[in-house]
């Protein structure tokens, strides 16, 4: 491979060469080849930073005059211009913008430079002198640029159309190729299963990146240069997105968090439509993330196949919650990651968002296709996205949740969705006294300030009510029966997961291993071992859909309903997290009176707040609003824990709620959260 060779003397001698007149003033880290990965791509280092170059399927190539047998790989920067005269100032301006706007590009990629212009251009003496000061050793030009350069110069036989930015150029046997470069970031909080990148093979595959740091056990996650996407007007162009390992991505393994499942299932030969939508919008998939096995609600101490991810907030020992834990904590951890895709059946987006202090949602039931996604409950599953920035979160969601991907009513068992994008804001704030106030008295003033801002900005009134009593006192015999609705939800979830995952896995494993039951985590083990199809089957599933639809219709008629002025007359607030108390990844620490387990049902309530929208189909968004101190049982130091609130509206009113949140951000009520120990300054 070309990356293994140094520039031969023969190649150097053959190139147009003018001695450098002044000593270079910029020292670069030299290119250092590390290894070739199983897909034929190169991992290399520039100083203490590691990179991946897609040398197997480079972005572009062109002929050039080089002697036979010569070979080199050189970090290079592509600059595209429309200047007739390329000056030092022009180069400085471009390179400054690269350094300021990208975390992949560095001066180390100026060993080589490819200049291409949309007009006939000339590289003037000031620009040549500047390149000398940058210690640039090789200049590539096409016919559009004239350069009398004091370094090795190579003229391409034809111009190549590639985005500007950093590349690894491979020169060999009369041609040069430009490989896309990815910076490799260590996943120090262990939120990913593995990194991934676009194979660029013409087959829409992605390749997994099985590269780790042996000293720290961290998977390496490849992120491409943001410069590649400058000028791309797609709404998610160049945005880096991590995917929960329930979703199929062509070329990658979908494990559902289970090594046993990965063993019996092939590499994905297609991509989930919901993920394809992200790619079509310009998003970049950078890896697959950890989850509670098969999207269960397993606690941190119940994970076996995977090492539970770490939460960067507070003392670093807090829970990441359950199913979409990898996604929620990764967004709180890494500035280089823009979004993480998760799913929510019972709480799996909303609780991770709460404990990580980021934005996350359970959308209206049926808002996006879950084809090629491992199900927990086919009629209760939803797909959401984590973000630190409310504006970016809204932009992503409004682009992603497109009508062409709405689920059919035959899947949800509910009426067809209608999702207006208007300012028909709620008029009432529902304050359920069985779920509020917040557990930590220090956090309640943060919530009260938030409510005061809601009433001020939207001219709303607050209505206190008891949610549990309201439901139980309704005249509808189904909607008023929490036990019956809970049984319906259990039937939907139980049959979906058994039919698609549990039964095939148990059957295949028994055939492979002399009748043995597969090694899976305790959250699913006993339920699947003793699954009784005479009690839970397609008939009970179909009946459960009818029960669920009856409950949703009651809810949208009696509790959260539309009016001529409002898509959802009310927004209901509740806390899905711990009310400002720490919840730890270590079980016994949660027994302290100054800590809390997750998924605690409040006294007097029949279900957790998280269970409301899985039953009634509504939209439920987790919003970070502040933070409070706590005394850590791990660091024995004062730390900060996020405070969040959940905003619930009638099914189909998601975009109205996004518009409401955007206005709150405009007013400074909601803010972009930071990565690291604290969500806010």
XYZ file of C-alpha atoms in Angstrom:
681
model
C 0.000 0.000 0.000
C 1.180 3.512 -0.867
C 0.868 4.696 2.727
C 3.744 2.436 3.775
C 6.351 4.117 1.626
C 8.385 7.272 1.865
C 8.743 9.556 -1.130
C 11.374 8.019 -3.350
C 14.381 9.963 -4.459
C 13.493 9.222 -8.051
C 10.101 10.914 -7.665
C 11.637 13.936 -5.974
C 14.246 14.332 -8.668
C 11.646 14.173 -11.421
C 9.509 17.007 -10.060
C 10.004 20.646 -10.875
C 12.155 21.861 -7.986
C 13.363 25.294 -6.952
C 15.425 25.542 -3.733
C 13.660 27.107 -0.774
C 15.132 30.559 -0.132
C 14.113 30.955 3.504
C 14.114 28.533 6.411
C 10.651 27.245 7.287
C 9.071 28.806 10.357
C 6.295 26.257 10.918
C 7.131 22.793 12.153
C 4.697 20.050 11.325
C 4.245 16.638 12.803
C 5.319 14.078 10.199
C 2.978 11.493 8.707
C 3.315 8.189 10.535
C 1.557 5.102 9.174
C 0.141 2.925 11.967
C -1.821 0.070 10.431
C -4.117 -1.021 7.656
C -7.574 -1.914 8.925
C -9.499 -5.002 7.704
C -11.193 -2.931 4.977
C -7.921 -1.792 3.416
C -7.981 1.716 4.841
C -5.078 3.425 6.592
C -4.827 4.477 10.216
C -2.091 7.063 10.664
C -0.827 9.622 13.149
C 0.200 13.239 12.953
C 1.907 13.882 16.253
C -0.374 12.634 19.029
C -3.564 12.744 16.925
C -4.818 9.637 15.140
C -6.671 9.584 11.829
C -8.322 7.182 9.439
C -8.060 7.620 5.668
C -10.411 5.809 3.300
C -7.636 4.744 0.930
C -9.536 1.681 -0.347
C -12.212 3.862 -1.914
C -10.719 7.352 -2.239
C -12.890 10.377 -2.854
C -11.266 11.150 -6.211
C -8.206 10.441 -8.336
C -6.449 11.847 -11.374
C -3.483 11.118 -13.582
C -0.192 12.937 -13.123
C 3.384 12.448 -14.257
C 5.292 10.271 -11.844
C 7.959 7.654 -12.505
C 6.916 4.027 -12.404
C 7.433 2.356 -9.039
C 7.368 5.582 -7.042
C 4.945 5.828 -4.148
C 4.144 8.165 -1.293
C 1.331 9.145 1.023
C 1.162 12.759 2.115
C -1.307 14.734 4.252
C -2.731 17.393 1.983
C -5.168 20.275 2.028
C -7.530 21.082 -0.839
C -8.292 24.751 -1.416
C -10.784 25.846 -4.054
C -10.897 29.456 -5.144
C -12.277 31.873 -7.713
C -9.487 34.423 -7.246
C -7.581 35.372 -10.389
C -4.540 36.083 -8.226
C -3.969 33.871 -5.209
C -2.129 35.920 -2.606
C -0.742 35.320 0.847
C -3.726 37.131 2.314
C -6.127 34.902 0.402
C -4.388 31.751 1.645
C -4.228 33.036 5.223
C -7.928 33.851 5.169
C -8.898 30.387 3.947
C -6.599 28.525 6.313
C -7.733 30.628 9.273
C -11.336 29.720 8.518
C -10.361 26.043 8.349
C -8.640 26.181 11.729
C -11.513 28.076 13.336
C -14.327 25.990 11.883
C -13.023 22.435 11.921
C -11.561 20.032 14.467
C -10.049 17.664 11.893
C -7.899 20.086 9.906
C -4.573 21.257 11.356
C -1.303 22.694 10.039
C -0.085 19.104 9.771
C -2.210 18.736 6.643
C -0.187 21.448 4.885
C 2.614 19.079 3.939
C 0.845 19.114 0.579
C -1.566 21.551 -1.019
C -3.931 21.129 -3.969
C -5.091 24.419 -5.453
C -8.009 24.456 -7.866
C -9.837 27.444 -9.259
C -13.070 28.124 -11.036
C -11.235 30.723 -13.124
C -7.721 31.046 -14.518
C -5.608 31.836 -11.464
C -2.001 32.610 -10.648
C -0.191 31.909 -7.411
C 1.746 35.094 -6.701
C 5.117 35.485 -4.967
C 3.597 36.392 -1.586
C 1.582 33.177 -1.603
C 4.668 31.131 -2.532
C 6.607 32.737 0.307
C 3.744 31.962 2.688
C 3.708 28.305 1.655
C 7.450 28.166 2.256
C 6.907 29.532 5.750
C 4.333 26.781 6.315
C 6.921 24.206 5.251
C 4.688 22.911 2.458
C 6.692 20.350 0.522
C 4.447 19.473 -2.407
C 2.048 21.532 -4.498
C -0.634 19.985 -6.678
C -2.333 22.113 -9.331
C -4.498 21.519 -12.344
C -4.687 23.568 -15.524
C -6.730 26.248 -13.773
C -3.776 27.428 -11.646
C -0.367 28.698 -12.698
C 2.290 28.473 -10.008
C 6.015 29.124 -10.048
C 6.457 27.470 -6.701
C 9.598 26.866 -4.675
C 8.592 23.331 -3.718
C 7.868 20.099 -5.550
C 5.025 20.716 -7.973
C 2.751 18.221 -9.634
C 0.310 19.118 -12.411
C -2.789 16.942 -12.619
C -3.929 15.811 -16.032
C -7.444 16.981 -15.234
C -9.172 18.899 -12.471
C -10.943 16.790 -9.857
C -14.191 17.789 -8.237
C -13.858 17.180 -4.508
C -14.826 19.290 -1.503
C -12.194 21.482 0.094
C -10.510 20.296 3.267
C -7.895 17.824 4.537
C -7.101 14.542 2.750
C -4.458 11.869 2.523
C -3.002 11.954 -0.978
C -1.446 8.780 -2.354
C 0.891 9.234 -5.307
C 1.807 6.110 -7.201
C 2.446 4.961 -10.792
C 1.313 8.054 -12.646
C -1.732 8.930 -10.582
C -2.752 10.639 -7.379
C -5.771 9.757 -5.227
C -7.346 11.787 -2.451
C -8.702 9.797 0.499
C -11.306 11.195 2.876
C -9.798 11.748 6.323
C -11.462 11.092 9.682
C -10.117 12.214 13.016
C -10.257 9.409 15.572
C -11.647 10.486 18.931
C -11.426 8.158 21.945
C -14.799 7.317 23.458
C -13.572 7.828 27.016
C -17.068 7.490 28.501
C -17.614 4.116 26.733
C -20.918 5.137 25.154
C -20.251 3.467 21.781
C -20.006 -0.164 20.770
C -17.866 0.802 17.780
C -17.167 3.627 15.385
C -18.305 3.600 11.754
C -17.708 5.490 8.527
C -19.018 5.676 4.959
C -17.289 3.005 2.865
C -17.674 5.138 -0.306
C -17.898 1.854 -2.223
C -20.844 2.785 -4.428
C -23.023 0.278 -2.550
C -24.070 2.622 0.315
C -22.248 0.520 2.891
C -20.697 1.691 6.124
C -17.607 0.068 7.601
C -17.167 -0.574 11.321
C -13.990 0.737 12.896
C -12.664 -1.836 15.336
C -9.823 0.332 16.622
C -9.266 0.733 20.357
C -6.747 2.350 22.678
C -5.309 -0.664 24.510
C -4.112 1.424 27.449
C -7.576 2.814 28.190
C -9.923 0.359 26.386
C -11.613 3.216 24.545
C -13.177 2.632 21.116
C -12.036 5.172 18.532
C -14.784 7.097 16.743
C -14.108 8.507 13.248
C -15.418 11.985 12.443
C -14.929 13.610 9.025
C -13.859 17.171 8.415
C -16.703 19.662 8.641
C -15.067 21.589 5.782
C -16.194 18.887 3.350
C -19.776 20.056 3.871
C -19.317 23.813 3.645
C -21.592 24.955 0.863
C -23.881 21.914 1.211
C -27.317 23.403 1.884
C -28.953 20.239 3.235
C -30.281 20.823 6.763
C -27.977 18.276 8.435
C -24.958 18.639 6.154
C -21.837 17.416 7.946
C -23.582 16.921 11.285
C -22.185 13.927 13.184
C -24.796 11.441 14.331
C -24.474 8.359 16.530
C -27.000 5.538 16.166
C -28.458 3.302 18.868
C -27.656 -0.308 18.015
C -31.269 -1.215 17.340
C -31.230 0.449 13.913
C -29.916 -1.243 10.782
C -27.141 0.504 8.894
C -25.993 -1.286 5.760
C -22.624 -2.950 6.295
C -22.814 -2.850 10.102
C -23.874 -5.434 12.658
C -27.082 -4.768 14.573
C -26.740 -6.456 17.956
C -29.500 -5.028 20.136
C -26.840 -5.022 22.855
C -26.548 -8.822 22.744
C -23.539 -10.839 21.641
C -25.805 -13.865 21.269
C -28.096 -11.971 18.876
C -25.094 -10.715 16.912
C -23.871 -14.293 16.560
C -27.042 -15.558 14.890
C -27.806 -12.515 12.705
C -25.908 -11.393 9.602
C -24.413 -8.006 8.872
C -27.197 -5.624 7.854
C -27.828 -5.608 4.102
C -29.918 -2.454 4.244
C -30.412 0.736 6.198
C -33.434 1.639 8.309
C -35.526 4.300 6.501
C -35.254 6.562 9.553
C -31.443 6.425 9.349
C -31.469 6.768 5.562
C -33.449 9.963 6.034
C -30.604 11.321 8.170
C -28.050 10.401 5.495
C -30.212 11.969 2.782
C -30.370 15.178 4.835
C -26.555 15.276 4.929
C -25.962 13.713 8.346
C -22.873 11.566 8.945
C -23.158 8.298 10.871
C -20.091 7.974 13.138
C -20.886 4.802 15.108
C -23.273 2.454 16.898
C -24.047 3.062 20.563
C -24.674 0.959 23.639
C -28.141 0.247 24.941
C -29.829 -1.792 27.602
C -30.082 -5.202 25.953
C -33.009 -5.445 23.511
C -34.162 -1.991 24.700
C -35.094 -3.294 28.144
C -35.346 -1.072 31.186
C -32.345 -2.744 32.833
C -30.597 -0.886 35.640
C -26.834 -0.246 35.352
C -25.988 -3.104 37.707
C -27.996 -5.565 35.558
C -25.874 -5.161 32.408
C -23.773 -8.212 31.528
C -22.827 -8.295 27.826
C -21.761 -4.662 27.716
C -19.885 -2.443 30.143
C -22.353 0.225 31.220
C -21.564 3.708 29.816
C -20.433 6.575 32.028
C -22.285 9.830 32.637
C -19.960 12.865 32.479
C -22.211 14.935 34.731
C -21.421 15.540 38.384
C -19.048 13.012 39.927
C -18.906 10.796 36.822
C -20.664 8.004 38.717
C -24.274 8.922 37.954
C -26.608 6.682 35.994
C -27.141 7.096 32.247
C -30.587 5.502 32.748
C -31.540 2.537 30.607
C -32.156 1.751 26.972
C -30.803 4.812 25.104
C -28.152 5.391 27.768
C -25.239 5.484 25.332
C -26.850 8.237 23.283
C -27.907 10.464 26.163
C -24.541 10.387 27.903
C -22.514 10.763 24.695
C -24.227 14.053 23.869
C -23.459 15.294 27.378
C -19.840 14.182 26.961
C -18.511 15.135 23.517
C -18.398 18.474 21.705
C -17.378 16.601 18.540
C -20.732 14.768 18.445
C -23.809 16.695 17.286
C -26.703 14.246 17.715
C -27.496 10.758 18.971
C -30.463 8.705 17.796
C -32.325 6.623 20.353
C -35.737 5.073 20.841
C -38.397 5.392 23.503
C -40.913 2.710 24.410
C -41.352 3.170 28.146
C -38.900 6.010 28.917
C -35.721 5.213 26.992
C -35.168 8.646 25.430
C -36.613 10.812 28.135
C -34.851 9.410 31.210
C -31.354 9.419 29.651
C -31.992 13.016 28.571
C -33.026 13.873 32.138
C -30.019 12.356 33.903
C -27.605 13.744 31.287
C -29.213 17.188 31.228
C -29.779 17.327 27.451
C -32.728 17.686 25.082
C -34.541 14.488 24.119
C -38.051 13.405 23.228
C -40.643 10.735 22.877
C -42.523 11.992 19.801
C -46.156 11.369 19.032
C -46.883 7.710 18.463
C -46.339 6.905 14.782
C -44.294 9.972 13.835
C -41.525 8.039 12.046
C -40.973 4.613 10.519
C -39.331 1.947 12.642
C -38.784 -0.465 9.770
C -35.462 -2.315 10.148
C -35.344 -1.387 13.850
C -35.349 -4.151 16.484
C -38.720 -3.737 18.232
C -39.661 -3.769 21.865
C -43.317 -2.873 21.251
C -44.318 -2.415 17.619
C -47.219 -0.128 18.574
C -45.474 1.618 21.474
C -41.946 2.195 20.113
C -40.911 5.688 19.014
C -37.677 7.230 17.719
C -36.035 10.341 19.166
C -32.873 12.413 19.001
C -30.614 13.865 21.715
C -29.047 17.316 21.358
C -27.390 19.988 23.501
C -28.726 22.929 21.475
C -32.481 23.642 21.346
C -32.259 25.269 17.914
C -30.290 22.416 16.393
C -32.599 19.916 18.086
C -35.641 21.562 16.531
C -34.017 21.810 13.088
C -33.113 18.125 13.170
C -36.562 17.006 14.313
C -38.497 19.098 11.803
C -36.336 17.758 8.972
C -36.393 14.161 10.201
C -40.067 13.695 11.040
C -41.367 13.889 7.504
C -44.914 12.791 6.521
C -43.549 10.260 4.020
C -42.144 8.277 6.968
C -45.172 8.390 9.279
C -46.207 4.936 10.469
C -49.368 3.433 9.057
C -52.400 3.170 11.313
C -52.221 -0.600 10.903
C -49.010 -0.488 12.967
C -50.002 2.008 15.638
C -53.667 1.067 15.906
C -54.376 4.802 16.117
C -55.882 7.444 13.845
C -53.708 8.874 11.027
C -51.375 11.605 12.208
C -51.867 15.265 11.473
C -48.910 17.420 12.564
C -49.466 21.166 12.098
C -46.454 23.495 12.199
C -48.104 26.574 13.688
C -48.084 28.935 16.657
C -51.363 27.535 18.000
C -49.799 27.370 21.450
C -51.376 25.876 24.574
C -53.351 28.182 26.851
C -53.120 26.125 30.056
C -50.257 24.672 32.083
C -51.329 21.447 33.755
C -49.471 20.948 37.047
C -50.177 17.389 38.258
C -49.949 17.410 42.033
C -49.415 13.642 42.141
C -46.145 14.067 40.173
C -44.967 17.497 41.319
C -43.324 19.348 43.087
C -39.783 18.136 42.451
C -38.173 15.793 44.983
C -35.335 18.150 45.825
C -36.679 21.339 47.392
C -33.648 23.179 46.019
C -34.766 22.321 42.473
C -38.397 23.427 42.790
C -37.582 27.187 42.521
C -35.949 26.451 39.140
C -39.196 24.847 37.988
C -41.285 27.694 39.377
C -39.156 30.237 37.499
C -39.680 28.198 34.333
C -43.450 28.145 34.892
C -43.448 31.890 35.538
C -41.690 32.426 32.210
C -44.231 30.225 30.439
C -47.125 32.228 31.844
C -45.421 35.534 30.989
C -44.357 34.723 27.434
C -47.463 32.804 26.335
C -50.096 34.395 28.592
C -50.931 30.999 30.090
C -52.726 30.038 33.255
C -51.686 27.293 35.669
C -54.163 24.569 36.604
C -53.281 22.216 39.415
C -54.947 18.815 39.202
C -54.450 15.211 40.244
C -53.714 13.212 37.104
C -54.323 9.805 38.676
C -57.686 10.805 40.146
C -58.760 12.476 36.899
C -58.149 9.287 34.937
C -59.663 6.955 37.520
C -62.774 9.135 37.911
C -63.506 9.222 34.199
C -66.683 7.546 32.961
C -64.830 5.483 30.353
C -64.488 1.919 31.730
C -61.265 1.284 29.800
C -59.444 4.612 30.100
C -60.157 4.760 33.833
C -58.625 1.337 34.445
C -54.851 1.680 34.828
C -54.501 -2.054 35.359
C -56.188 -2.877 32.073
C -54.182 -0.275 30.166
C -50.965 -1.547 31.711
C -51.835 -5.092 30.685
C -52.462 -3.905 27.131
C -49.077 -2.192 26.989
C -47.394 -5.313 28.371
C -49.100 -7.454 25.735
C -47.949 -5.156 22.932
C -44.377 -5.081 24.175
C -44.226 -8.750 25.157
C -45.545 -10.158 21.892
C -43.510 -7.842 19.622
C -40.174 -8.570 21.272
C -40.834 -12.311 21.628
C -42.018 -12.783 18.064
C -39.229 -10.831 16.368
C -36.293 -11.399 18.733
C -36.898 -13.763 21.642
C -38.336 -16.789 19.869
C -35.869 -16.721 16.930
C -32.936 -16.317 19.331
C -34.014 -19.061 21.724
C -34.740 -21.427 18.830
C -31.501 -20.764 16.976
C -29.369 -20.998 20.111
C -30.907 -24.300 21.137
C -30.158 -25.708 17.674
C -26.549 -24.523 17.827
C -25.770 -25.551 21.402
C -27.524 -28.775 22.252
C -30.764 -27.261 23.542
C -29.178 -24.562 25.694
C -30.852 -21.237 26.447
C -28.919 -18.216 25.109
C -26.737 -16.131 27.460
C -28.747 -12.916 27.812
C -29.125 -10.272 30.498
C -31.557 -10.869 33.397
C -34.079 -8.280 32.191
C -35.203 -10.697 29.456
C -33.955 -14.099 30.670
C -36.827 -15.401 32.801
C -39.577 -13.803 30.713
C -38.385 -15.454 27.533
C -37.541 -18.737 29.212
C -41.108 -19.044 30.494
C -42.919 -17.234 27.653
C -46.467 -18.568 27.343
C -47.964 -18.125 23.887
C -51.344 -19.301 25.146
C -51.527 -16.102 27.233
C -49.683 -13.642 24.993
C -50.239 -14.040 21.267
C -51.470 -12.252 18.155
C -55.061 -12.303 19.420
C -54.170 -10.634 22.719
C -51.925 -8.213 20.808
C -54.778 -7.172 18.497
C -57.087 -6.736 21.477
C -54.434 -4.622 23.201
C -54.331 -2.275 20.181
C -58.073 -1.712 20.540
C -57.682 -0.986 24.246
C -54.830 1.434 23.550
C -56.830 3.273 20.877
C -59.792 3.610 23.250
C -57.505 5.128 25.890
C -55.949 7.551 23.386
C -59.345 8.679 22.112
C -60.511 9.362 25.680
C -57.316 11.263 26.498
C -57.609 13.467 23.413
C -61.280 14.135 24.100
C -61.159 14.779 27.831
C -57.647 15.647 29.030
C -55.400 17.116 26.325
C -57.494 18.186 23.359
C -57.443 20.580 20.420
C -59.430 23.821 20.210
C -59.824 26.331 17.367
C -57.031 28.370 19.014
C -54.664 25.619 20.208
C -53.349 22.372 18.746
C -53.133 21.133 22.337
C -55.147 23.313 24.720
C -52.727 22.445 27.507
C -49.121 21.524 28.105
C -48.640 19.187 31.062
C -45.463 19.365 33.128
C -43.962 16.563 35.185
C -40.539 15.206 36.144
C -39.292 11.986 34.563
C -35.930 12.170 36.328
C -35.128 12.359 40.018
C -36.264 15.876 40.789
C -32.754 17.206 41.318
C -31.370 14.284 43.322
C -28.410 12.187 42.143
C -29.077 8.671 40.898
C -25.985 6.480 40.784
C -24.768 3.675 38.531
C -23.842 1.810 41.740
C -26.988 0.318 43.276
C -26.367 0.742 47.006
C -25.554 4.445 46.712
C -29.174 5.081 45.723
C -30.421 3.949 49.137
C -29.232 7.222 50.638
C -32.020 9.697 51.541
C -30.093 12.224 49.443
C -30.217 10.088 46.280
C -32.906 8.332 44.274
C -33.553 5.330 42.101
C -35.080 5.985 38.701
C -38.583 4.841 37.692
C -40.060 5.493 41.133
C -43.862 5.723 41.178
C -44.912 8.685 43.362
C -47.135 7.990 46.381
C -50.764 8.067 45.305
C -50.019 7.596 41.595
C -50.767 4.348 39.789
C -48.017 4.647 37.159
C -44.787 6.555 36.769
C -45.010 9.788 34.809
C -42.945 8.093 32.118
C -45.827 5.673 31.516
C -48.391 8.304 30.535
C -47.537 8.839 26.866
C -46.756 5.184 26.058
C -50.401 4.556 27.015
C -52.006 7.702 25.614
C -49.816 8.271 22.529
C -48.931 11.869 23.410
C -45.717 13.785 22.697
C -43.356 14.100 25.676
C -40.169 16.205 25.566
C -37.418 16.336 28.219
C -36.043 19.863 28.632
C -32.974 20.894 30.715
C -33.783 23.948 32.840
C -31.020 24.164 35.462
C -28.821 22.341 37.940
C -28.453 22.007 41.707
C -25.579 20.934 43.984
C -25.299 17.622 45.783
C -22.750 16.008 48.060
C -21.243 13.109 46.128
C -20.907 9.696 47.761
C -18.096 8.985 45.289
C -15.888 12.089 45.202
C -17.006 13.322 48.669
C -17.139 16.743 47.091
C -19.911 19.100 46.067
C -21.024 18.349 42.494
C -23.873 19.513 40.254
C -26.781 17.417 38.972
C -29.054 18.528 36.087
C -32.642 19.614 36.639
C -35.062 18.901 33.800
C -38.793 19.080 33.216
C -41.009 17.179 30.820
C -43.477 18.976 28.589
C -46.404 16.895 27.297
C -48.880 17.807 24.550
C -51.616 16.022 22.637
C -50.563 13.567 19.944
C -49.717 15.373 16.698
C -48.770 18.689 18.341
C -45.009 18.054 18.298
C -44.126 20.902 15.933
C -46.242 23.371 17.916
C -44.290 22.342 21.021
C -41.008 22.782 19.103
C -42.119 26.291 18.137
C -42.923 26.979 21.776
C -39.474 25.763 22.832
C -37.838 27.885 20.132
C -39.592 30.968 21.468
C -38.410 30.102 24.978
C -34.864 29.876 23.609
C -35.288 33.231 21.864
C -36.275 34.711 25.226
C -33.222 33.189 26.929
C -35.320 30.869 29.095
C -33.875 27.739 27.477
C -30.182 27.509 26.622
C -27.608 25.318 24.955
C -26.079 23.022 27.548
C -22.357 22.341 27.883
C -20.516 19.065 27.812
C -18.746 17.770 30.904
C -19.397 17.869 34.639
C -21.910 20.699 34.521
C -24.659 21.384 32.013
C -24.713 25.119 32.727
C -22.189 27.776 33.708
